[in-house]
């Protein structure tokens, strides 16, 4: 697998030097960091990654149960090889793309991102992956496409949690096309340089660091380009609490709790809550996407 061998190398080895320098420059301006942490002055909080243990034992993956420990306990039942993603809808080259086809020629890089769940806990995760844009470009997005819809695998034989109607399965998510094409939006295939564990969404999941965690859909089997806003699982379950946009916003509380602060996982029993940042700290990079929108309405 492409990401296997790439993980054994540094970015310098796998990326042409100029491209690497450009990318590093881009990343320096964003909060995501590739090789060598470059702290932006706008970010008061340190990007101190959580431990591998924290990241892989405290999870939300309701297909395997609703307790934080259920995914680590039960997601090993998911068969992740072979894997393919159906890319369809408004694209020039629709089809079933195998995992290996998807990874072929992709530049896998490490990015350290903040991750903020709508439940008001957070982590910092060193993901390995590539930009979603690179995959969408390969499929050839047609000019009338406006949204991207995503679907998780639905496997009652392997997923003990789908026996319960907690959500309308399969788990579905969606982005506006400009959000999907944004350079911060990535498809993750690894954590800490290791193949991504099943509980974190193996073999491939979305990561949108400025949105609440539920937008970052796991174990993706279908990506559809559409001209209408797709239906999404949490929004269907409760539209008042979980908007389509779900940008991290400390000024708009969840109807049942504050979003002004968050608890960073791994800090221990007496850790202080930390302030939640607008767009989860990625305001400089993404605020423009929403410049004409009332973010208290478009939650
Ligand atoms: N298919 C699927 N994707 C999912 C979820 C889920 O239940 N099913 N949970 C979401 C939620 S609420 C969060 S916070 C993140 C958690 O990702 P992590 O377990 O890697 O931290 O995954 C998101 N993606
Ligand atoms: Mo979440």
mmCIF file of C-alpha atoms and ligand atoms in Angstrom:
data_model
loop_
_atom_site.group_PDB
_atom_site.id
_atom_site.type_symbol
_atom_site.label_atom_id
_atom_site.label_comp_id
_atom_site.label_asym_id
_atom_site.label_seq_id
_atom_site.Cartn_x
_atom_site.Cartn_y
_atom_site.Cartn_z
ATOM 1 C CA UNK A 1 0.000 0.000 0.000
ATOM 2 C CA UNK A 2 1.272 3.390 -0.915
ATOM 3 C CA UNK A 3 0.869 4.840 2.542
ATOM 4 C CA UNK A 4 2.770 1.936 4.054
ATOM 5 C CA UNK A 5 6.065 2.613 2.425
ATOM 6 C CA UNK A 6 5.609 6.329 2.523
ATOM 7 C CA UNK A 7 5.264 6.147 6.267
ATOM 8 C CA UNK A 8 8.804 4.841 6.469
ATOM 9 C CA UNK A 9 10.118 7.940 4.756
ATOM 10 C CA UNK A 10 10.141 11.587 5.612
ATOM 11 C CA UNK A 11 8.205 14.097 3.548
ATOM 12 C CA UNK A 12 11.492 15.194 2.004
ATOM 13 C CA UNK A 13 11.887 11.760 0.496
ATOM 14 C CA UNK A 14 8.464 11.521 -1.069
ATOM 15 C CA UNK A 15 7.753 15.083 -2.152
ATOM 16 C CA UNK A 16 9.753 16.980 -4.739
ATOM 17 C CA UNK A 17 11.677 19.586 -2.815
ATOM 18 C CA UNK A 18 9.962 22.662 -4.270
ATOM 19 C CA UNK A 19 6.509 21.199 -3.769
ATOM 20 C CA UNK A 20 7.510 20.343 -0.235
ATOM 21 C CA UNK A 21 8.669 23.873 0.483
ATOM 22 C CA UNK A 22 5.515 25.366 -1.020
ATOM 23 C CA UNK A 23 3.353 23.051 0.954
ATOM 24 C CA UNK A 24 5.249 23.759 4.133
ATOM 25 C CA UNK A 25 4.722 27.431 3.540
ATOM 26 C CA UNK A 26 1.007 26.935 3.030
ATOM 27 C CA UNK A 27 0.852 24.810 6.123
ATOM 28 C CA UNK A 28 2.750 27.370 8.159
ATOM 29 C CA UNK A 29 -0.026 29.808 7.406
ATOM 30 C CA UNK A 30 -2.573 27.255 8.490
ATOM 31 C CA UNK A 31 -2.766 25.629 11.831
ATOM 32 C CA UNK A 32 -2.067 22.202 10.386
ATOM 33 C CA UNK A 33 1.612 21.514 10.584
ATOM 34 C CA UNK A 34 3.677 19.144 8.513
ATOM 35 C CA UNK A 35 7.285 18.559 9.416
ATOM 36 C CA UNK A 36 8.559 20.767 12.205
ATOM 37 C CA UNK A 37 5.942 22.556 14.219
ATOM 38 C CA UNK A 38 5.450 26.134 13.092
ATOM 39 C CA UNK A 39 3.262 27.899 15.605
ATOM 40 C CA UNK A 40 1.092 30.627 14.161
ATOM 41 C CA UNK A 41 0.931 33.709 16.393
ATOM 42 C CA UNK A 42 -2.866 33.563 16.289
ATOM 43 C CA UNK A 43 -2.884 30.294 18.169
ATOM 44 C CA UNK A 44 -2.435 30.595 21.865
ATOM 45 C CA UNK A 45 -2.943 26.917 22.470
ATOM 46 C CA UNK A 46 -0.095 24.526 21.922
ATOM 47 C CA UNK A 47 -0.706 21.823 19.360
ATOM 48 C CA UNK A 48 0.352 19.103 21.739
ATOM 49 C CA UNK A 49 -0.756 15.822 20.172
ATOM 50 C CA UNK A 50 -2.749 13.414 22.298
ATOM 51 C CA UNK A 51 -1.234 10.013 22.934
ATOM 52 C CA UNK A 52 -1.885 7.179 20.502
ATOM 53 C CA UNK A 53 -3.662 5.463 23.384
ATOM 54 C CA UNK A 54 -6.073 8.393 23.930
ATOM 55 C CA UNK A 55 -6.827 8.744 20.223
ATOM 56 C CA UNK A 56 -7.564 5.060 19.715
ATOM 57 C CA UNK A 57 -9.467 4.248 22.903
ATOM 58 C CA UNK A 58 -11.882 7.187 23.302
ATOM 59 C CA UNK A 59 -14.008 7.168 20.174
ATOM 60 C CA UNK A 60 -17.358 7.866 18.598
ATOM 61 C CA UNK A 61 -18.299 5.277 15.989
ATOM 62 C CA UNK A 62 -21.933 4.446 16.668
ATOM 63 C CA UNK A 63 -22.013 1.559 14.206
ATOM 64 C CA UNK A 64 -20.099 -0.283 16.939
ATOM 65 C CA UNK A 65 -21.955 1.056 19.960
ATOM 66 C CA UNK A 66 -22.461 4.356 21.721
ATOM 67 C CA UNK A 67 -19.987 3.992 24.612
ATOM 68 C CA UNK A 68 -16.641 5.681 24.069
ATOM 69 C CA UNK A 69 -14.905 2.323 24.525
ATOM 70 C CA UNK A 70 -17.166 0.334 22.179
ATOM 71 C CA UNK A 71 -15.353 1.150 18.921
ATOM 72 C CA UNK A 72 -11.992 -0.011 20.339
ATOM 73 C CA UNK A 73 -13.707 -3.160 21.643
ATOM 74 C CA UNK A 74 -15.766 -4.103 18.602
ATOM 75 C CA UNK A 75 -14.558 -2.384 15.430
ATOM 76 C CA UNK A 76 -11.966 -5.090 14.770
ATOM 77 C CA UNK A 77 -14.900 -7.017 13.238
ATOM 78 C CA UNK A 78 -14.876 -4.641 10.263
ATOM 79 C CA UNK A 79 -13.271 -6.102 7.131
ATOM 80 C CA UNK A 80 -11.180 -3.319 5.597
ATOM 81 C CA UNK A 81 -9.427 -5.340 2.884
ATOM 82 C CA UNK A 82 -10.455 -5.280 0.135
ATOM 83 C CA UNK A 83 -11.997 -1.801 0.169
ATOM 84 C CA UNK A 84 -13.336 0.457 -2.487
ATOM 85 C CA UNK A 85 -15.093 3.777 -2.762
ATOM 86 C CA UNK A 86 -17.831 4.348 -5.311
ATOM 87 C CA UNK A 87 -17.482 7.854 -6.707
ATOM 88 C CA UNK A 88 -20.574 8.893 -8.607
ATOM 89 C CA UNK A 89 -22.983 11.701 -9.394
ATOM 90 C CA UNK A 90 -21.714 14.803 -11.165
ATOM 91 C CA UNK A 91 -18.233 13.560 -12.080
ATOM 92 C CA UNK A 92 -16.558 12.841 -15.408
ATOM 93 C CA UNK A 93 -15.049 9.546 -14.291
ATOM 94 C CA UNK A 94 -17.522 7.741 -12.029
ATOM 95 C CA UNK A 95 -16.690 4.262 -10.819
ATOM 96 C CA UNK A 96 -15.593 1.953 -8.057
ATOM 97 C CA UNK A 97 -12.097 2.961 -7.036
ATOM 98 C CA UNK A 98 -10.153 0.377 -5.072
ATOM 99 C CA UNK A 99 -8.201 1.541 -2.045
ATOM 100 C CA UNK A 100 -4.951 0.896 -3.906
ATOM 101 C CA UNK A 101 -6.128 2.885 -6.924
ATOM 102 C CA UNK A 102 -7.038 5.752 -4.644
ATOM 103 C CA UNK A 103 -3.655 5.736 -2.927
ATOM 104 C CA UNK A 104 -1.643 5.426 -6.117
ATOM 105 C CA UNK A 105 0.308 8.608 -6.667
ATOM 106 C CA UNK A 106 -1.192 10.375 -3.662
ATOM 107 C CA UNK A 107 1.149 12.392 -1.505
ATOM 108 C CA UNK A 108 0.589 11.112 2.004
ATOM 109 C CA UNK A 109 1.606 13.677 4.566
ATOM 110 C CA UNK A 110 1.321 14.107 8.293
ATOM 111 C CA UNK A 111 -0.810 16.935 9.595
ATOM 112 C CA UNK A 112 -1.386 17.755 13.209
ATOM 113 C CA UNK A 113 -4.932 19.053 13.587
ATOM 114 C CA UNK A 114 -7.167 20.060 16.438
ATOM 115 C CA UNK A 115 -10.241 17.844 16.664
ATOM 116 C CA UNK A 116 -13.352 19.158 18.427
ATOM 117 C CA UNK A 117 -16.403 16.979 19.067
ATOM 118 C CA UNK A 118 -19.805 18.673 19.332
ATOM 119 C CA UNK A 119 -20.004 17.054 22.807
ATOM 120 C CA UNK A 120 -17.376 19.598 23.940
ATOM 121 C CA UNK A 121 -14.313 17.380 24.241
ATOM 122 C CA UNK A 122 -11.271 17.750 22.064
ATOM 123 C CA UNK A 123 -8.001 16.168 21.055
ATOM 124 C CA UNK A 124 -5.011 16.963 18.884
ATOM 125 C CA UNK A 125 -4.374 14.262 16.308
ATOM 126 C CA UNK A 126 -1.394 13.664 13.997
ATOM 127 C CA UNK A 127 -3.172 12.334 10.909
ATOM 128 C CA UNK A 128 -1.600 10.802 7.822
ATOM 129 C CA UNK A 129 -3.493 11.376 4.632
ATOM 130 C CA UNK A 130 -3.995 13.460 1.524
ATOM 131 C CA UNK A 131 -6.177 16.344 0.440
ATOM 132 C CA UNK A 132 -9.706 15.366 -0.591
ATOM 133 C CA UNK A 133 -9.316 17.803 -3.478
ATOM 134 C CA UNK A 134 -6.722 15.533 -5.059
ATOM 135 C CA UNK A 135 -9.209 12.667 -5.174
ATOM 136 C CA UNK A 136 -12.085 14.819 -6.427
ATOM 137 C CA UNK A 137 -9.862 16.262 -9.161
ATOM 138 C CA UNK A 138 -9.034 12.765 -10.260
ATOM 139 C CA UNK A 139 -12.735 11.905 -10.540
ATOM 140 C CA UNK A 140 -13.338 15.121 -12.482
ATOM 141 C CA UNK A 141 -15.932 17.298 -10.753
ATOM 142 C CA UNK A 142 -18.478 18.660 -13.224
ATOM 143 C CA UNK A 143 -19.310 22.357 -13.281
ATOM 144 C CA UNK A 144 -22.861 21.940 -11.965
ATOM 145 C CA UNK A 145 -21.742 20.100 -8.794
ATOM 146 C CA UNK A 146 -22.315 22.089 -5.599
ATOM 147 C CA UNK A 147 -22.097 19.536 -2.777
ATOM 148 C CA UNK A 148 -20.313 16.338 -1.866
ATOM 149 C CA UNK A 149 -22.159 13.527 -0.081
ATOM 150 C CA UNK A 150 -20.356 10.773 1.839
ATOM 151 C CA UNK A 151 -21.507 7.386 3.099
ATOM 152 C CA UNK A 152 -20.021 4.950 5.600
ATOM 153 C CA UNK A 153 -20.136 1.186 5.059
ATOM 154 C CA UNK A 154 -23.295 -0.478 6.345
ATOM 155 C CA UNK A 155 -22.504 -4.043 7.436
ATOM 156 C CA UNK A 156 -24.976 -5.536 9.907
ATOM 157 C CA UNK A 157 -22.848 -8.703 10.104
ATOM 158 C CA UNK A 158 -19.795 -6.772 11.233
ATOM 159 C CA UNK A 159 -21.301 -3.753 12.957
ATOM 160 C CA UNK A 160 -23.135 -4.694 16.117
ATOM 161 C CA UNK A 161 -24.381 -1.140 16.643
ATOM 162 C CA UNK A 162 -26.468 -0.859 13.471
ATOM 163 C CA UNK A 163 -29.000 -3.221 15.001
ATOM 164 C CA UNK A 164 -30.137 -0.171 16.993
ATOM 165 C CA UNK A 165 -31.929 2.720 15.301
ATOM 166 C CA UNK A 166 -29.727 5.355 16.962
ATOM 167 C CA UNK A 167 -29.204 6.964 13.557
ATOM 168 C CA UNK A 168 -30.676 6.412 10.121
ATOM 169 C CA UNK A 169 -27.981 4.084 8.706
ATOM 170 C CA UNK A 170 -25.810 4.198 6.725
ATOM 171 C CA UNK A 171 -24.044 7.085 8.438
ATOM 172 C CA UNK A 172 -24.100 9.972 5.964
ATOM 173 C CA UNK A 173 -22.366 13.312 5.838
ATOM 174 C CA UNK A 174 -21.904 16.125 3.388
ATOM 175 C CA UNK A 175 -19.955 19.258 2.549
ATOM 176 C CA UNK A 176 -20.411 22.177 0.237
ATOM 177 C CA UNK A 177 -18.062 21.776 -2.730
ATOM 178 C CA UNK A 178 -15.828 24.688 -1.697
ATOM 179 C CA UNK A 179 -15.463 23.168 1.785
ATOM 180 C CA UNK A 180 -14.586 19.807 0.254
ATOM 181 C CA UNK A 181 -11.976 21.395 -2.031
ATOM 182 C CA UNK A 182 -10.384 23.423 0.780
ATOM 183 C CA UNK A 183 -6.720 22.506 1.367
ATOM 184 C CA UNK A 184 -7.373 21.774 5.049
ATOM 185 C CA UNK A 185 -9.921 19.056 4.197
ATOM 186 C CA UNK A 186 -8.243 15.701 4.179
ATOM 187 C CA UNK A 187 -8.819 12.000 3.762
ATOM 188 C CA UNK A 188 -6.983 10.240 6.564
ATOM 189 C CA UNK A 189 -5.464 6.787 6.251
ATOM 190 C CA UNK A 190 -3.167 6.823 9.248
ATOM 191 C CA UNK A 191 -2.493 8.142 12.734
ATOM 192 C CA UNK A 192 1.030 8.646 14.123
ATOM 193 C CA UNK A 193 2.405 7.107 10.926
ATOM 194 C CA UNK A 194 0.552 3.834 11.434
ATOM 195 C CA UNK A 195 -2.359 2.518 9.383
ATOM 196 C CA UNK A 196 -5.509 4.045 10.825
ATOM 197 C CA UNK A 197 -7.144 1.680 13.355
ATOM 198 C CA UNK A 198 -10.680 0.461 12.665
ATOM 199 C CA UNK A 199 -12.122 2.425 15.586
ATOM 200 C CA UNK A 200 -10.854 5.654 13.999
ATOM 201 C CA UNK A 201 -12.443 4.934 10.627
ATOM 202 C CA UNK A 202 -10.258 2.481 8.696
ATOM 203 C CA UNK A 203 -9.285 2.279 6.001
ATOM 204 C CA UNK A 204 -10.136 5.840 4.999
ATOM 205 C CA UNK A 205 -12.101 8.647 6.651
ATOM 206 C CA UNK A 206 -12.740 12.323 6.235
ATOM 207 C CA UNK A 207 -11.134 14.985 8.467
ATOM 208 C CA UNK A 208 -12.557 18.530 8.427
ATOM 209 C CA UNK A 209 -10.746 20.217 11.314
ATOM 210 C CA UNK A 210 -12.835 23.410 11.551
ATOM 211 C CA UNK A 211 -16.131 21.529 11.933
ATOM 212 C CA UNK A 212 -17.555 19.491 14.769
ATOM 213 C CA UNK A 213 -16.211 15.950 14.748
ATOM 214 C CA UNK A 214 -19.366 14.274 13.479
ATOM 215 C CA UNK A 215 -18.790 15.821 10.047
ATOM 216 C CA UNK A 216 -15.582 13.760 9.802
ATOM 217 C CA UNK A 217 -17.246 10.584 8.570
ATOM 218 C CA UNK A 218 -15.461 7.244 8.945
ATOM 219 C CA UNK A 219 -14.884 4.192 6.731
ATOM 220 C CA UNK A 220 -16.170 5.828 3.553
ATOM 221 C CA UNK A 221 -17.585 3.648 0.763
ATOM 222 C CA UNK A 222 -19.308 6.245 -1.376
ATOM 223 C CA UNK A 223 -18.713 9.827 -2.466
ATOM 224 C CA UNK A 224 -21.413 11.478 -4.575
ATOM 225 C CA UNK A 225 -21.219 14.884 -6.231
ATOM 226 C CA UNK A 226 -24.623 16.566 -6.268
ATOM 227 C CA UNK A 227 -26.276 19.893 -7.026
ATOM 228 C CA UNK A 228 -28.507 19.801 -3.945
ATOM 229 C CA UNK A 229 -27.598 19.786 -0.255
ATOM 230 C CA UNK A 230 -27.346 16.135 0.809
ATOM 231 C CA UNK A 231 -29.194 14.612 3.743
ATOM 232 C CA UNK A 232 -26.866 13.938 6.665
ATOM 233 C CA UNK A 233 -27.391 11.527 9.561
ATOM 234 C CA UNK A 234 -27.088 13.812 12.565
ATOM 235 C CA UNK A 235 -29.046 16.575 10.881
ATOM 236 C CA UNK A 236 -31.843 14.109 10.084
ATOM 237 C CA UNK A 237 -31.795 12.916 13.706
ATOM 238 C CA UNK A 238 -32.084 16.436 15.135
ATOM 239 C CA UNK A 239 -31.786 19.439 12.836
ATOM 240 C CA UNK A 240 -32.098 21.945 15.681
ATOM 241 C CA UNK A 241 -29.043 20.539 17.439
ATOM 242 C CA UNK A 242 -26.901 19.461 14.477
ATOM 243 C CA UNK A 243 -26.823 21.790 11.510
ATOM 244 C CA UNK A 244 -25.530 20.937 8.058
ATOM 245 C CA UNK A 245 -22.595 23.318 8.499
ATOM 246 C CA UNK A 246 -21.656 22.571 12.106
ATOM 247 C CA UNK A 247 -18.651 24.841 12.076
ATOM 248 C CA UNK A 248 -16.991 24.990 15.471
ATOM 249 C CA UNK A 249 -18.288 28.221 17.000
ATOM 250 C CA UNK A 250 -17.804 29.200 20.657
ATOM 251 C CA UNK A 251 -20.502 31.874 20.279
ATOM 252 C CA UNK A 252 -23.330 29.555 19.302
ATOM 253 C CA UNK A 253 -24.210 27.142 22.068
ATOM 254 C CA UNK A 254 -25.671 23.720 21.564
ATOM 255 C CA UNK A 255 -29.281 23.846 22.829
ATOM 256 C CA UNK A 256 -28.250 21.632 25.769
ATOM 257 C CA UNK A 257 -24.714 22.807 26.635
ATOM 258 C CA UNK A 258 -22.181 25.568 26.122
ATOM 259 C CA UNK A 259 -19.786 25.459 23.191
ATOM 260 C CA UNK A 260 -17.580 28.218 24.644
ATOM 261 C CA UNK A 261 -15.164 25.790 26.273
ATOM 262 C CA UNK A 262 -13.973 22.239 25.845
ATOM 263 C CA UNK A 263 -12.296 19.465 27.781
ATOM 264 C CA UNK A 264 -9.108 18.193 26.193
ATOM 265 C CA UNK A 265 -8.943 14.423 26.521
ATOM 266 C CA UNK A 266 -5.936 13.117 28.412
ATOM 267 C CA UNK A 267 -5.559 16.029 30.788
ATOM 268 C CA UNK A 268 -6.559 14.038 33.839
ATOM 269 C CA UNK A 269 -9.314 14.513 36.346
ATOM 270 C CA UNK A 270 -8.430 18.059 37.379
ATOM 271 C CA UNK A 271 -7.561 19.508 33.983
ATOM 272 C CA UNK A 272 -9.038 22.915 33.317
ATOM 273 C CA UNK A 273 -11.395 23.346 30.394
ATOM 274 C CA UNK A 274 -9.890 25.351 27.574
ATOM 275 C CA UNK A 275 -11.577 28.021 25.477
ATOM 276 C CA UNK A 276 -13.014 26.824 22.188
ATOM 277 C CA UNK A 277 -11.660 28.777 19.227
ATOM 278 C CA UNK A 278 -13.702 30.142 16.324
ATOM 279 C CA UNK A 279 -13.600 27.578 13.501
ATOM 280 C CA UNK A 280 -11.569 25.490 15.945
ATOM 281 C CA UNK A 281 -8.536 27.737 15.442
ATOM 282 C CA UNK A 282 -8.691 27.741 11.633
ATOM 283 C CA UNK A 283 -10.507 31.054 11.257
ATOM 284 C CA UNK A 284 -7.821 32.675 9.157
ATOM 285 C CA UNK A 285 -8.005 29.850 6.642
ATOM 286 C CA UNK A 286 -11.751 29.263 6.381
ATOM 287 C CA UNK A 287 -13.695 32.365 7.503
ATOM 288 C CA UNK A 288 -13.890 33.531 3.884
ATOM 289 C CA UNK A 289 -15.994 30.513 2.959
ATOM 290 C CA UNK A 290 -18.780 31.915 5.146
ATOM 291 C CA UNK A 291 -18.357 35.666 4.736
ATOM 292 C CA UNK A 292 -21.944 36.306 3.604
ATOM 293 C CA UNK A 293 -23.623 33.955 6.046
ATOM 294 C CA UNK A 294 -25.221 34.547 9.420
ATOM 295 C CA UNK A 295 -23.488 31.834 11.420
ATOM 296 C CA UNK A 296 -26.087 31.937 14.170
ATOM 297 C CA UNK A 297 -28.661 30.860 11.548
ATOM 298 C CA UNK A 298 -26.553 28.531 9.431
ATOM 299 C CA UNK A 299 -25.483 26.312 12.300
HETATM 300 N N1 LIG B 1 -19.449 6.413 10.363
HETATM 301 C C1 LIG B 1 -19.291 7.184 11.433
HETATM 302 N N2 LIG B 1 -18.467 8.234 11.383
HETATM 303 C C2 LIG B 1 -18.301 9.019 12.479
HETATM 304 C C3 LIG B 1 -19.032 8.770 13.673
HETATM 305 C C4 LIG B 1 -19.894 7.640 13.697
HETATM 306 O O1 LIG B 1 -20.564 7.346 14.697
HETATM 307 N N3 LIG B 1 -19.994 6.873 12.573
HETATM 308 N N4 LIG B 1 -18.879 9.596 14.761
HETATM 309 C C5 LIG B 1 -18.438 10.975 14.480
HETATM 310 C C6 LIG B 1 -18.138 11.709 15.695
HETATM 311 S S1 LIG B 1 -19.447 12.247 16.627
HETATM 312 C C7 LIG B 1 -16.865 12.040 16.050
HETATM 313 S S2 LIG B 1 -16.548 13.044 17.365
HETATM 314 C C8 LIG B 1 -15.708 11.483 15.289
HETATM 315 C C9 LIG B 1 -14.804 10.752 16.248
HETATM 316 O O2 LIG B 1 -13.616 10.382 15.605
HETATM 317 P P1 LIG B 1 -12.505 9.619 16.446
HETATM 318 O O3 LIG B 1 -13.152 8.447 17.106
HETATM 319 O O4 LIG B 1 -11.469 9.229 15.441
HETATM 320 O O5 LIG B 1 -11.988 10.589 17.455
HETATM 321 O O6 LIG B 1 -16.092 10.599 14.252
HETATM 322 C C10 LIG B 1 -17.239 10.991 13.538
HETATM 323 N N5 LIG B 1 -17.440 10.087 12.419
HETATM 324 MO MO1 LIG B 2 -18.623 13.943 17.963
#
